[in-house]
Coordinates of C-alpha atoms in Angstrom, one line a residue:
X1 CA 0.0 0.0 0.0
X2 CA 1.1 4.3 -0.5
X3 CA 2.9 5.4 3.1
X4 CA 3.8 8.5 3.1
X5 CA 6.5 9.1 5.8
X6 CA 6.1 10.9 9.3
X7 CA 7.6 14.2 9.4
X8 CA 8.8 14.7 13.3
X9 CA 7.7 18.3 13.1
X10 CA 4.2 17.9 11.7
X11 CA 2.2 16.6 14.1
X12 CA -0.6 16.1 11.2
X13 CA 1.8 13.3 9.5
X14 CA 1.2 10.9 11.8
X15 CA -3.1 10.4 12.3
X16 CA -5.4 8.1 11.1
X17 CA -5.6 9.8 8.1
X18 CA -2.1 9.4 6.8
X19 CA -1.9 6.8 4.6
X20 CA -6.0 7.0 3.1
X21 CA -4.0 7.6 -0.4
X22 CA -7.2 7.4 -3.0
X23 CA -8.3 8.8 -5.9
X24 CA -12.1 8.9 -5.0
X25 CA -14.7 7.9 -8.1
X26 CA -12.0 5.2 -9.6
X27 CA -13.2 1.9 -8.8
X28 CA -10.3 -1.3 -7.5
X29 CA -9.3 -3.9 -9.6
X30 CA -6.5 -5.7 -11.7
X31 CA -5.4 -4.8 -15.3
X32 CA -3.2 -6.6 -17.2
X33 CA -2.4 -4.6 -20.4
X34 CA 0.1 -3.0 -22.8
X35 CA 0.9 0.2 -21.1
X36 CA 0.5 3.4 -23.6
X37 CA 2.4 6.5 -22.2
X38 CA -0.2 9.3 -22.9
X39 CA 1.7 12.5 -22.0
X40 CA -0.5 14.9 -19.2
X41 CA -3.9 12.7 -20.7
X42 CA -5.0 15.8 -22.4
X43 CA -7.0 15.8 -25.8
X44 CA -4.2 16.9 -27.8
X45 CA -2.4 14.2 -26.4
X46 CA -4.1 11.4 -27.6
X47 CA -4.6 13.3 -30.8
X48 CA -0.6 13.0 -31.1
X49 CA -1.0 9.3 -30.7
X50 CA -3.4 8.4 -33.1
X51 CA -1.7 10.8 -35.8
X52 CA 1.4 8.4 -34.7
X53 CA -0.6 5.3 -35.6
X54 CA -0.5 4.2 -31.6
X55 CA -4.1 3.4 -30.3
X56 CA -5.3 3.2 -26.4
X57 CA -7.9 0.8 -27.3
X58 CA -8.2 -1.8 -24.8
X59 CA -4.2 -0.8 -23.1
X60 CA -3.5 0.9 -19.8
X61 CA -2.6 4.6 -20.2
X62 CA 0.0 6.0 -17.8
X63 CA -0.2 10.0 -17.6
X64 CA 1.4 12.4 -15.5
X65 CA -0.5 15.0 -13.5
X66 CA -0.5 19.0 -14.6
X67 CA -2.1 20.8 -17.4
X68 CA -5.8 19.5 -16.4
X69 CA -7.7 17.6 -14.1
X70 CA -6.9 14.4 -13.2
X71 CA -10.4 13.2 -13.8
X72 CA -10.8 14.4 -17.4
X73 CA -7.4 12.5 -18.1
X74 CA -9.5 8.9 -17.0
X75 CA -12.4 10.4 -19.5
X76 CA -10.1 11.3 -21.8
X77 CA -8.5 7.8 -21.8
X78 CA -11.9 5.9 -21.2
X79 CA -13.4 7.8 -24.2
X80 CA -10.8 6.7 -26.4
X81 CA -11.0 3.0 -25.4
X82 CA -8.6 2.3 -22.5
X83 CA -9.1 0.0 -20.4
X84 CA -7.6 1.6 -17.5
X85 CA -4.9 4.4 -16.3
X86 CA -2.2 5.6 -13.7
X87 CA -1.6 8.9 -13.2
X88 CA 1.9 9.6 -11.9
X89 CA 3.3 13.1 -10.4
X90 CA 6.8 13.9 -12.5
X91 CA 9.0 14.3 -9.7
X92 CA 10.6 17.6 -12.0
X93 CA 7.0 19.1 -12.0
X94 CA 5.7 18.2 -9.0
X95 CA 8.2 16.7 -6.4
X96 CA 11.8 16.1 -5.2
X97 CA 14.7 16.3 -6.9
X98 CA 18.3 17.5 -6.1
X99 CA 18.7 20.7 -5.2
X100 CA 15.1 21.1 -4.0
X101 CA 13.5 21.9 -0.5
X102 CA 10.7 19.6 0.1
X103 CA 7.8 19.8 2.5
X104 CA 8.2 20.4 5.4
X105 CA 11.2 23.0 4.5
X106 CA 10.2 24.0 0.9
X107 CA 7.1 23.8 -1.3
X108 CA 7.8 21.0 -2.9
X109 CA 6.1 17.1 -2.5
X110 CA 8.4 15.2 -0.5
X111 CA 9.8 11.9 -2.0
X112 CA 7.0 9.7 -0.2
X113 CA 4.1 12.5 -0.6
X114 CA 1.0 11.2 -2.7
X115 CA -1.9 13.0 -4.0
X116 CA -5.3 12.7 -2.9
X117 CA -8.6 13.7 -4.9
X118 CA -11.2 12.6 -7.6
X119 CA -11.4 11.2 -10.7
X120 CA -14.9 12.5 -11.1
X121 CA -15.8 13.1 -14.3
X122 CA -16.7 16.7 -13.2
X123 CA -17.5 18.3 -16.5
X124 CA -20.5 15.6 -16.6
X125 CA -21.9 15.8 -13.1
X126 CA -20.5 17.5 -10.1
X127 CA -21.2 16.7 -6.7
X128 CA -22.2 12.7 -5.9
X129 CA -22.8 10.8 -9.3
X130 CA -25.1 8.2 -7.6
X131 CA -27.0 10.8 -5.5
X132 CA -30.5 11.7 -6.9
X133 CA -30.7 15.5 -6.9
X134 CA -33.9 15.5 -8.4
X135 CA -36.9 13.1 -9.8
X136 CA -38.5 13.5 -12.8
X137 CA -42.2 15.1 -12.3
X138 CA -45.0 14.2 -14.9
X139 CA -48.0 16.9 -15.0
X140 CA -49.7 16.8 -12.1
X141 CA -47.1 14.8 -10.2
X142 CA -46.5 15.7 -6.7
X143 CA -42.8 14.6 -6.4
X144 CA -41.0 16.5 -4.5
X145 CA -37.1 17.0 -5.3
X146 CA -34.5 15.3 -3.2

C-alpha cells in the first residue's frame, strides 16, 4: 500500500488519516495490459497518438498529472477506449529532486508525498454521481425533489 513518511515536526503526519491515499470515483481492480504513455492525458495528447498510428484501445494509459484535471485525463483515456490508467506526479514538476526543498522545508512534495482527490468526471456531473438530486415530475405529479 502508499505510506507517506512521518515528518517529526508535523504533528498532522502521523493520524489516522495518513496513509488514506485514494483517488475517489476510480473503482479497484486488476489490469493486465500494454501500457501506452499518454503524455499529461489531455485531448491533444491522444490526438498525437493516433496521428502516430498508436491506439489506447483496450491498453492501460499511464499519464502524469498538470495541465488538467486528473479526472478528465480517466475520460479522456476511457473515451478513447482504454481499459484503464495511472496517473503519476513527474518528480521535475511536481516533487523532489536534487537541489530542492521539500515539504516540510520548501514547497515542494516530498519523495514519499501522494496525491489525494477525484477522478470524477466533473465536467459531466459534479457533486455525488449516484446521489438523486432531483426526480423527474410528470403533469400533475407531486414529487417533490431530493
Amino acid at each position: 500500500s502508499l505510506s507517506e513518511d512521518v515528518l517529526a515536526n508535523d504533528r498532522t503526519s502521523d493520524t489516522v488519516w495518513r496513509n488514506h491515499t485514494f483517488n475517489a470515483y476510480s473503482p479497484s481492480g486488476n489490469v493486465t495490459a500494454t501500457l501506452v504513455y499518454a503524455n499529461y492525458g489531455r485531448p491533444e495528447d491522444f490526438d498525437v497518438l493516433e496521428e502516430l498510428g498508436i491506439s489506447v484501445q483496450n491498453k492501460l494509459v499511464l499519464m502524469r498529472y498538470g495541465k488538467c484535471f486528473r479526472g478528465l485525463k480517466a475520460m479522456n483515456a476511457e473515451s478513447r477506449g482504454a481499459i484503464g490508467s495511472i496517473i503519476y506526479s513527474d518528480p521535475m514538476e511536481d516533487g523532489y529532486a536534487p537541489g530542492r526543498d521539500t515539504y516540510p522545508n520548501g514547497p515542494w512534495r516530498p519523495e514519499s508525498g501522494v496525491q489525494r482527490g477525484s477522478v470524477q468526471f466533473n465536467s459531466r456531473c459534479a457533486g455525488d454521481p449516484w446521489r438523486l438530486y432531483a426526480t423527474k415530475k410528470k403533469e400533475g405529479d407531486n414529487a417533490t425533489t431530493t
